[in-house]
Coordinates of C-alpha atoms in Angstrom, one line a residue:
M1 CA 0.1 -0.1 -0.2
E2 CA 2.8 2.4 1.3
Q3 CA 4.3 2.0 -2.3
L4 CA 1.4 2.5 -4.0
I5 CA 0.9 6.2 -2.6
H6 CA 4.3 6.5 -3.9
S7 CA 3.3 5.6 -7.7
I8 CA 0.5 7.4 -7.9
V9 CA 1.7 10.7 -6.2
D10 CA 5.9 10.6 -7.9
S11 CA 3.2 9.7 -11.7
N12 CA 1.1 13.1 -11.0
W13 CA 4.1 15.1 -10.2
Y14 CA 2.7 18.3 -12.7
L15 CA -0.6 17.9 -11.1
W16 CA 0.1 18.3 -7.8
F17 CA 2.7 21.2 -9.4
F18 CA 0.7 22.8 -11.3
G19 CA -2.5 22.9 -8.7
L20 CA 0.0 24.6 -6.7
F21 CA 0.9 27.0 -9.5
T22 CA -3.1 28.4 -10.0
C23 CA -3.4 28.9 -6.4
V24 CA -0.3 31.3 -6.2
I25 CA -2.1 33.0 -9.5
L26 CA -5.3 33.4 -7.6
L27 CA -3.8 34.8 -4.5
L28 CA -2.8 37.5 -6.8
L29 CA -5.4 38.2 -8.5
R30 CA -6.9 38.8 -4.9
R31 CA -5.5 40.5 -3.7
G32 CA -4.9 43.3 -6.5
K33 CA -8.6 43.0 -7.1
D34 CA -8.6 44.3 -3.2
G35 CA -5.6 47.0 -3.2
Q36 CA -6.5 50.7 -3.4
G37 CA -5.9 51.1 -7.6
D38 CA -2.3 52.4 -6.6
G39 CA 0.1 49.5 -6.4
S40 CA -1.0 48.6 -2.8
A41 CA -2.6 45.3 -2.2
I42 CA -4.1 45.8 1.2
K43 CA -5.6 42.0 2.1
P44 CA -9.5 42.3 3.2
K45 CA -10.4 41.4 6.8
L46 CA -12.7 40.7 8.8
P47 CA -14.4 41.6 11.6
P48 CA -13.0 40.8 14.8
G49 CA -14.7 38.3 17.3
S50 CA -15.4 34.5 17.0
A51 CA -17.8 32.0 16.0
G52 CA -18.4 29.9 18.9
L53 CA -20.1 26.4 18.9
P54 CA -20.7 24.7 15.7
F55 CA -24.1 25.3 14.6
I56 CA -26.0 27.2 17.2
G57 CA -22.8 30.1 17.7
E58 CA -23.3 32.0 20.8
T59 CA -27.0 32.6 21.2
I60 CA -27.5 30.9 24.1
R61 CA -25.0 32.7 26.1
F62 CA -26.9 36.0 24.8
L63 CA -30.1 34.8 26.1
L64 CA -28.5 33.8 29.0
D65 CA -27.1 37.4 29.3
A66 CA -30.2 38.9 28.3
K67 CA -31.9 37.4 31.1
S68 CA -29.9 39.5 33.7
S69 CA -27.8 42.9 31.8
R70 CA -28.8 44.1 28.4
R71 CA -25.4 45.5 28.1
K72 CA -23.2 41.7 29.9
F73 CA -23.0 40.4 26.0
F74 CA -22.0 43.7 24.5
D75 CA -19.6 45.5 27.2
E76 CA -17.2 42.8 26.7
H77 CA -17.2 41.8 23.3
E78 CA -16.7 45.3 23.1
L79 CA -14.2 45.2 25.2
R80 CA -12.3 42.1 23.8
Y81 CA -13.5 43.7 20.4
G82 CA -14.7 46.8 19.8
P83 CA -18.0 47.8 18.7
I84 CA -17.9 46.1 15.7
F85 CA -17.4 43.1 15.9
R86 CA -17.5 38.9 14.2
C87 CA -20.8 36.7 16.0
N88 CA -22.4 33.9 15.7
L89 CA -26.3 35.1 16.2
F90 CA -29.6 33.0 15.8
G91 CA -28.3 29.8 13.4
R92 CA -26.4 33.1 11.4
A93 CA -22.7 32.2 11.2
R94 CA -21.6 35.0 9.1
A95 CA -23.1 37.4 11.0
V96 CA -21.7 41.0 12.0
V97 CA -23.3 42.8 15.7
S98 CA -22.9 46.2 15.7
V99 CA -23.1 48.5 19.1
D100 CA -21.5 51.4 17.2
P101 CA -23.7 54.4 16.3
E102 CA -22.4 55.9 14.0
F103 CA -21.7 52.8 12.3
N104 CA -26.1 52.1 13.0
K105 CA -27.5 54.9 11.3
Y106 CA -25.4 54.0 8.1
V107 CA -26.5 51.0 7.5
L108 CA -29.6 51.7 7.8
Q109 CA -29.2 55.1 6.2
N110 CA -28.3 53.0 3.2
E111 CA -31.7 50.6 2.4
G112 CA -32.0 49.3 -0.6
R113 CA -28.7 50.2 -1.7
L114 CA -25.6 49.5 0.1
F115 CA -27.8 46.7 2.7
E116 CA -31.5 45.4 2.0
A117 CA -33.8 44.0 5.5
K118 CA -33.3 40.2 6.0
Y119 CA -35.3 39.1 8.8
L120 CA -36.2 35.7 10.1
A121 CA -38.6 33.2 7.2
S122 CA -40.6 32.4 10.3
F123 CA -40.7 36.2 11.1
R124 CA -42.1 37.3 7.5
H125 CA -44.7 34.4 7.5
L126 CA -46.2 35.7 10.2
I127 CA -46.3 39.7 8.5
G128 CA -46.4 37.5 4.9
K129 CA -44.4 38.2 1.6
Y130 CA -45.1 41.8 1.1
G131 CA -45.0 43.0 4.8
L132 CA -43.4 46.8 4.9
S133 CA -40.6 44.9 6.8
A134 CA -40.5 41.8 4.0
V135 CA -41.2 44.1 0.5
Q136 CA -37.8 45.3 -1.2
G137 CA -37.6 47.6 -3.4
E138 CA -40.3 50.2 -5.1
L139 CA -42.6 48.7 -4.4
Q140 CA -41.2 49.5 0.1
R141 CA -40.7 52.8 -1.5
K142 CA -44.8 53.2 -2.5
L143 CA -46.1 50.9 0.6
H144 CA -44.0 52.9 2.8
G145 CA -45.0 56.1 1.2
T146 CA -48.2 55.4 1.1
A147 CA -47.9 54.8 5.0
V148 CA -46.4 58.1 5.7
N149 CA -49.2 60.5 4.2
L150 CA -51.8 58.2 6.0
L151 CA -49.9 58.8 9.0
K152 CA -48.4 62.3 9.2
H153 CA -48.4 65.2 11.5
E154 CA -51.6 66.4 9.9
R155 CA -54.1 63.9 9.3
L156 CA -53.7 63.0 13.5
S157 CA -55.9 66.0 14.4
S158 CA -58.3 65.3 12.1
D159 CA -58.3 61.1 11.4
F160 CA -57.2 60.4 15.0
M161 CA -57.7 63.0 18.2
D162 CA -61.5 62.3 18.4
D163 CA -61.0 58.3 17.9
I164 CA -58.5 58.0 20.1
Q165 CA -59.5 59.5 23.6
D166 CA -62.8 57.8 23.3
I167 CA -61.3 54.5 23.2
F168 CA -59.2 55.4 26.1
L169 CA -61.9 57.4 28.0
A170 CA -64.1 53.8 26.9
G171 CA -61.8 51.3 27.9
M172 CA -60.5 53.3 31.3
R173 CA -63.5 53.6 32.6
K174 CA -64.0 49.5 32.4
W175 CA -60.4 50.0 34.4
E176 CA -62.0 51.7 37.2
E177 CA -64.5 49.4 37.3
Q178 CA -62.0 46.5 37.7
G179 CA -59.6 48.0 40.2
D180 CA -56.3 45.9 40.1
I181 CA -55.3 45.3 37.0
P182 CA -51.8 43.2 34.7
I183 CA -50.8 46.9 32.8
Q184 CA -48.7 44.5 30.5
H185 CA -49.9 41.3 29.4
K186 CA -50.6 39.3 26.5
C187 CA -53.1 41.5 24.9
N188 CA -54.4 43.2 28.1
Q189 CA -54.6 46.9 29.1
A190 CA -52.6 48.5 27.3
S191 CA -53.1 46.1 24.6
I192 CA -56.7 45.8 24.4
I193 CA -56.8 49.6 24.6
V194 CA -54.4 49.8 21.6
L195 CA -56.3 46.7 19.8
N196 CA -59.9 48.8 19.8
L197 CA -58.1 51.6 17.9
M198 CA -55.5 50.0 16.0
A199 CA -59.7 47.7 15.0
K200 CA -61.2 50.7 14.0
K201 CA -58.5 53.0 12.5
L202 CA -57.8 49.9 10.0
L203 CA -60.7 48.5 8.7
D204 CA -63.8 50.5 11.3
L205 CA -64.9 47.4 13.7
P206 CA -66.7 47.4 17.0
P207 CA -65.0 47.3 19.8
A208 CA -63.7 43.8 21.2
E209 CA -66.8 42.5 22.8
E210 CA -68.4 42.7 19.7
M211 CA -65.4 40.8 18.1
K212 CA -64.7 38.3 20.3
D213 CA -63.1 35.7 17.5
V214 CA -61.4 38.1 15.5
Y215 CA -59.6 40.0 18.1
K216 CA -58.5 37.0 19.7
A217 CA -56.8 36.4 16.2
F218 CA -55.2 39.9 16.3
D219 CA -53.9 38.6 20.1
D220 CA -52.8 35.3 19.2
F221 CA -51.5 37.0 15.9
V222 CA -49.8 38.8 18.0
G223 CA -48.0 36.7 19.8
A224 CA -46.4 34.7 18.0
V225 CA -44.2 37.6 15.7
F226 CA -41.1 36.8 18.1
S227 CA -42.1 33.1 19.0
L228 CA -40.2 29.8 18.9
P229 CA -41.2 29.1 15.1
L230 CA -42.3 25.2 16.1
N231 CA -45.8 25.2 13.7
I232 CA -46.9 22.1 15.5
P233 CA -50.5 22.3 16.6
G234 CA -50.7 23.8 19.7
T235 CA -47.4 26.0 19.8
T236 CA -47.7 29.5 19.5
Y237 CA -46.8 29.8 16.7
A238 CA -49.5 27.9 15.2
R239 CA -51.8 29.8 16.6
G240 CA -50.3 32.2 15.1
I241 CA -50.3 30.6 11.7
Q242 CA -53.4 30.6 11.7
A243 CA -54.8 33.1 13.5
R244 CA -53.4 35.2 9.9
G245 CA -55.6 32.8 7.9
I246 CA -58.8 35.0 9.9
L247 CA -57.5 37.9 10.0
L248 CA -56.8 38.0 6.2
K249 CA -60.4 36.3 5.7
R250 CA -62.3 39.3 7.7
I251 CA -59.3 42.1 5.8
H252 CA -61.1 40.5 2.5
E253 CA -64.8 40.4 3.3
C254 CA -63.9 44.4 4.3
I255 CA -62.7 44.1 0.4
K256 CA -66.0 43.1 -1.0
E257 CA -68.0 44.5 1.8
R258 CA -66.7 47.9 0.4
R259 CA -66.6 47.5 -3.1
Q260 CA -70.7 46.3 -2.8
H261 CA -71.4 49.8 -0.8
P262 CA -68.7 52.5 -2.4
E263 CA -71.5 54.6 -1.0
V264 CA -70.6 54.4 3.0
V265 CA -68.8 56.9 4.1
R266 CA -65.4 55.5 6.3
N267 CA -62.4 56.2 7.3
D268 CA -60.3 53.6 8.3
L269 CA -57.1 52.6 6.2
L270 CA -58.5 49.8 4.1
T271 CA -60.8 53.1 2.3
K272 CA -58.7 55.0 1.7
L273 CA -55.8 52.2 0.3
L274 CA -59.0 50.6 -2.4
R275 CA -59.7 54.3 -3.0
E276 CA -55.7 55.0 -4.0
G277 CA -56.7 51.7 -7.3
T278 CA -52.0 51.1 -6.2
F279 CA -52.0 47.9 -4.5
S280 CA -53.5 44.4 -5.6
D281 CA -56.1 43.2 -2.8
E282 CA -53.3 40.8 -1.2
I283 CA -50.7 43.5 -0.8
I284 CA -53.9 45.6 0.8
A285 CA -54.8 42.2 3.0
D286 CA -50.6 42.2 4.3
T287 CA -49.9 46.0 4.9
I288 CA -52.9 46.2 7.5
I289 CA -51.6 43.0 9.2
F290 CA -48.5 44.3 9.3
F291 CA -49.8 47.6 11.2
V292 CA -51.9 45.6 13.5
F293 CA -48.9 44.1 14.6
A294 CA -46.1 47.3 14.1
G295 CA -49.0 49.5 15.5
V296 CA -50.4 47.4 18.2
E297 CA -47.2 46.5 20.1
T298 CA -45.3 49.5 19.5
S299 CA -47.8 51.8 21.4
S300 CA -48.9 49.8 23.9
M301 CA -45.8 48.7 25.4
A302 CA -44.1 51.6 25.4
M303 CA -47.8 52.8 27.6
A304 CA -47.4 50.1 30.0
F305 CA -43.4 51.2 31.0
A306 CA -44.5 54.0 31.5
V307 CA -47.0 52.9 33.7
K308 CA -44.0 51.1 35.5
Y309 CA -41.2 53.6 35.0
L310 CA -43.6 56.5 36.9
T311 CA -44.7 54.7 39.4
E312 CA -41.0 54.1 40.2
N313 CA -40.3 57.2 40.1
P314 CA -42.5 59.5 42.0
R315 CA -40.2 62.6 41.3
A316 CA -41.5 62.5 37.8
L317 CA -44.6 61.8 37.4
E318 CA -45.1 64.8 40.7
E319 CA -43.8 66.4 37.5
L320 CA -46.1 65.3 34.4
R321 CA -49.3 64.7 36.4
A322 CA -49.1 68.3 37.7
E323 CA -48.2 69.5 33.8
H324 CA -51.9 67.1 32.4
D325 CA -54.0 68.6 36.2
A326 CA -53.0 72.7 34.8
L327 CA -53.5 71.5 31.3
L328 CA -57.6 69.6 32.5
K329 CA -57.6 73.1 34.5
A330 CA -57.0 75.8 32.5
K331 CA -59.8 74.4 29.6
G332 CA -62.6 74.6 32.3
K333 CA -64.8 71.8 34.4
G334 CA -66.8 69.9 31.3
N335 CA -64.4 70.4 28.6
E336 CA -62.2 67.4 28.8
K337 CA -60.9 66.6 25.4
L338 CA -58.4 67.6 23.5
T339 CA -57.8 70.1 21.3
W340 CA -55.1 69.7 19.0
N341 CA -52.6 72.7 20.2
D342 CA -53.1 71.1 23.5
Y343 CA -51.6 68.5 22.3
Q344 CA -48.7 70.1 20.9
S345 CA -48.4 72.4 24.8
M346 CA -46.9 69.5 26.5
K347 CA -44.5 69.8 26.9
F348 CA -42.7 66.8 29.8
V349 CA -45.0 64.1 28.3
H350 CA -42.8 64.5 25.2
C351 CA -39.7 63.7 27.5
V352 CA -41.6 60.8 29.3
I353 CA -42.0 59.5 25.9
N354 CA -38.6 60.2 24.6
E355 CA -37.1 58.7 28.2
T356 CA -39.8 55.1 28.1
L357 CA -39.4 55.0 24.1
R358 CA -34.6 55.0 25.1
L359 CA -35.0 52.4 27.9
S360 CA -38.2 49.6 26.4
S361 CA -38.7 50.4 22.6
A362 CA -39.8 48.1 20.4
T363 CA -37.3 48.9 18.3
V364 CA -34.2 45.7 19.8
V365 CA -32.3 44.8 17.6
L366 CA -32.7 45.9 12.8
F367 CA -31.5 43.6 10.9
R368 CA -30.0 43.7 7.5
E369 CA -27.7 41.8 4.9
A370 CA -25.3 43.8 2.6
K371 CA -26.1 43.8 -0.8
Q372 CA -22.0 44.0 -1.6
D373 CA -18.4 43.7 0.3
I374 CA -18.9 47.5 2.7
K375 CA -15.6 48.1 4.1
V376 CA -15.6 49.3 7.5
K377 CA -12.8 50.7 8.9
D378 CA -9.5 48.2 8.5
F379 CA -12.1 44.8 8.3
V380 CA -14.6 44.5 5.2
I381 CA -17.9 43.3 6.0
P382 CA -18.8 40.5 2.6
K383 CA -21.9 40.3 0.5
G384 CA -24.3 38.3 2.1
W385 CA -23.1 38.9 5.3
T386 CA -26.3 40.0 8.5
V387 CA -25.3 43.2 9.6
Y388 CA -27.1 42.9 13.7
A389 CA -27.7 46.2 13.9
F390 CA -28.6 46.7 18.1
L391 CA -30.5 49.9 18.9
S392 CA -31.8 49.4 22.4
A393 CA -27.8 48.2 23.6
T394 CA -27.1 51.8 22.4
H395 CA -29.3 53.3 24.1
V396 CA -28.3 51.7 27.5
D397 CA -24.6 52.3 26.4
E398 CA -23.1 54.9 29.6
K399 CA -21.2 56.6 26.5
Y400 CA -23.3 58.0 25.2
H401 CA -26.4 58.9 27.7
Y402 CA -25.4 59.4 31.9
E403 CA -27.0 56.8 33.9
A404 CA -28.0 55.1 31.0
D405 CA -29.9 52.8 33.0
K406 CA -32.0 54.8 34.6
F407 CA -35.1 57.0 34.1
L408 CA -34.4 60.5 33.9
P409 CA -36.9 62.9 31.8
W410 CA -34.9 65.7 32.9
R411 CA -32.5 64.8 30.1
W412 CA -35.1 65.0 27.0
Q413 CA -35.4 69.3 28.4
N414 CA -35.1 72.1 25.7
K415 CA -34.8 69.4 22.6
G416 CA -36.9 69.3 20.2
Q417 CA -36.9 68.2 16.7
E418 CA -32.9 67.2 16.6
I419 CA -32.9 64.1 19.3
L420 CA -34.1 62.0 15.8
D421 CA -30.7 62.8 14.2
E422 CA -28.5 61.8 16.8
P423 CA -27.8 58.2 16.4
C424 CA -27.1 56.6 19.8
Y425 CA -31.3 57.5 20.2
M426 CA -33.1 55.5 17.1
P427 CA -35.7 54.0 18.8
F428 CA -38.2 54.2 15.4
G429 CA -34.9 53.2 13.0
R430 CA -33.5 55.2 10.6
G431 CA -33.9 55.8 6.9
G432 CA -36.1 54.6 4.2
R433 CA -37.6 52.5 6.6
L434 CA -38.5 54.3 9.2
C435 CA -41.0 53.4 10.9
P436 CA -44.1 55.7 9.2
G437 CA -46.6 55.4 12.4
L438 CA -44.1 57.4 14.7
H439 CA -46.1 60.4 15.0
L440 CA -48.8 58.1 15.8
A441 CA -46.9 56.4 18.0
R442 CA -46.2 59.3 20.1
F443 CA -49.4 60.5 19.7
E444 CA -51.2 57.7 21.1
I445 CA -48.2 56.8 24.2
A446 CA -48.9 61.2 25.0
L447 CA -52.8 60.2 25.3
F448 CA -53.0 57.5 26.6
L449 CA -50.9 59.2 30.1
H450 CA -52.9 61.9 30.4
N451 CA -55.7 60.4 30.9
F452 CA -54.2 57.9 33.6
V453 CA -52.2 60.7 35.1
T454 CA -55.3 62.5 35.3
K455 CA -58.2 59.9 36.0
F456 CA -55.8 58.1 38.4
R457 CA -53.4 57.3 41.8
W458 CA -52.5 53.4 41.5
E459 CA -49.6 51.3 43.3
A460 CA -48.3 48.9 42.3
L461 CA -48.8 45.1 43.6
E462 CA -45.9 43.0 42.8
V463 CA -42.3 43.9 42.1
N464 CA -41.5 42.6 38.4
H465 CA -38.2 41.6 36.9
A466 CA -38.8 43.5 32.6
T467 CA -36.4 41.2 30.0
H468 CA -35.8 42.8 27.0
F469 CA -35.5 40.2 24.1
P470 CA -36.8 40.4 22.1
L471 CA -39.7 42.9 23.4
P472 CA -39.4 44.3 26.3
S473 CA -41.8 42.4 28.8
M474 CA -42.7 42.6 32.2
A475 CA -43.7 39.1 33.0
K476 CA -46.3 39.3 35.4
G477 CA -48.0 42.6 33.4
F478 CA -46.9 45.0 36.3
P479 CA -50.0 44.3 38.7
I480 CA -51.3 47.7 40.3
R481 CA -54.7 49.0 41.8
L482 CA -56.1 52.3 40.1
H483 CA -57.4 54.4 42.8
S484 CA -59.9 57.3 41.4
R485 CA -59.2 60.6 41.3
A486 CA -61.8 61.9 41.3
D487 CA -62.6 59.7 45.4
D488 CA -60.1 62.7 46.2

């Protein structure tokens, strides 16, 4: 056997030589390609980092750290590798994590040109192939532009002001009857109020108690978006897929109804999309479903966490309550409903909203795929690699926000629209996929807080530990006991 091996090698020496020669030529050509065109040959290198364990990479470690700390995983990696590092997370070995605010801003602002959104298949299956997060190119720009136009400042005062207040007031009357409520708990309380609002404004549906099956589907769908993607009967994800089918059926029934009765005046998103005549029924249905998820999660989550933070910071609560008591007093008794001018006059409430979104934004991480080789500092992110832009990690970084782990709404005083340009604060993303409902979300949260702090005193019934991945959540829903201020 040994003699046979030697004879094969000896007889094919020219093949070995040719193979070695070819490898050398290819390496030289690659070096020339990666040079800067001035005769130098700079070999590109990947960002520093580690692949971690086979297949699972560092996912388990990341998830364990996320339960106890929002910065531990990132602090350790940043200390070792810098703010942009290679890391195998969520089954993607060819991935780079960024906690660099300037680079995150660069990634998001170059959407469609250098990078494109790339989410997990399980997420895309739920929101649909035409959901705003999933579409690319010209269709994404058209859908995004339509959504921005429908939800811009000018439309809020005319299309949303009265409906938001009516729904919030009706919901809070029920809360007062209950007394003890969990403010955040699987589409209870804050979520139910926002679900009622979104169903009204998207499809002109009546309140939840009149359409329990449809609202149960809303509930199951939203709960499944970030669940373990096991499409097995009985799992959260399977219930979400089933709920999507129920919602699609209801949306198509609404489309048919509007076409059969065009004389009925409606003021919902579906009617406006049909009037435009630009998009197919399938695109419209997926757009509505996406807004269910985006609209409910962003606003209701911020409302719940704002209550938690205000409970834990009596000084902030006192200042917010004083602002809104004074607003009501100036309006006079029996004139509780707010106007657009009232909303614009609020100052401290926007500090509370900014700080709540800094600490507990629904935009924890954004996924982008490089469309070409991207040079960053002295390394290269190759085409096809995923960039995880962890915006929430930047939000709680001491380098950019003093006492970053504390709820200090005063840090936002005397700051206006310029905060939307700060790369270390991007709760609604940035660039071509900037959340089109950001003004609506802030509007909803402000009106909610106004009504909540002027109508109730409350106390926490249990200490709740909050987690912030995949979305901010309080395990027990932050149960509180309400007391009507009318009794004071």
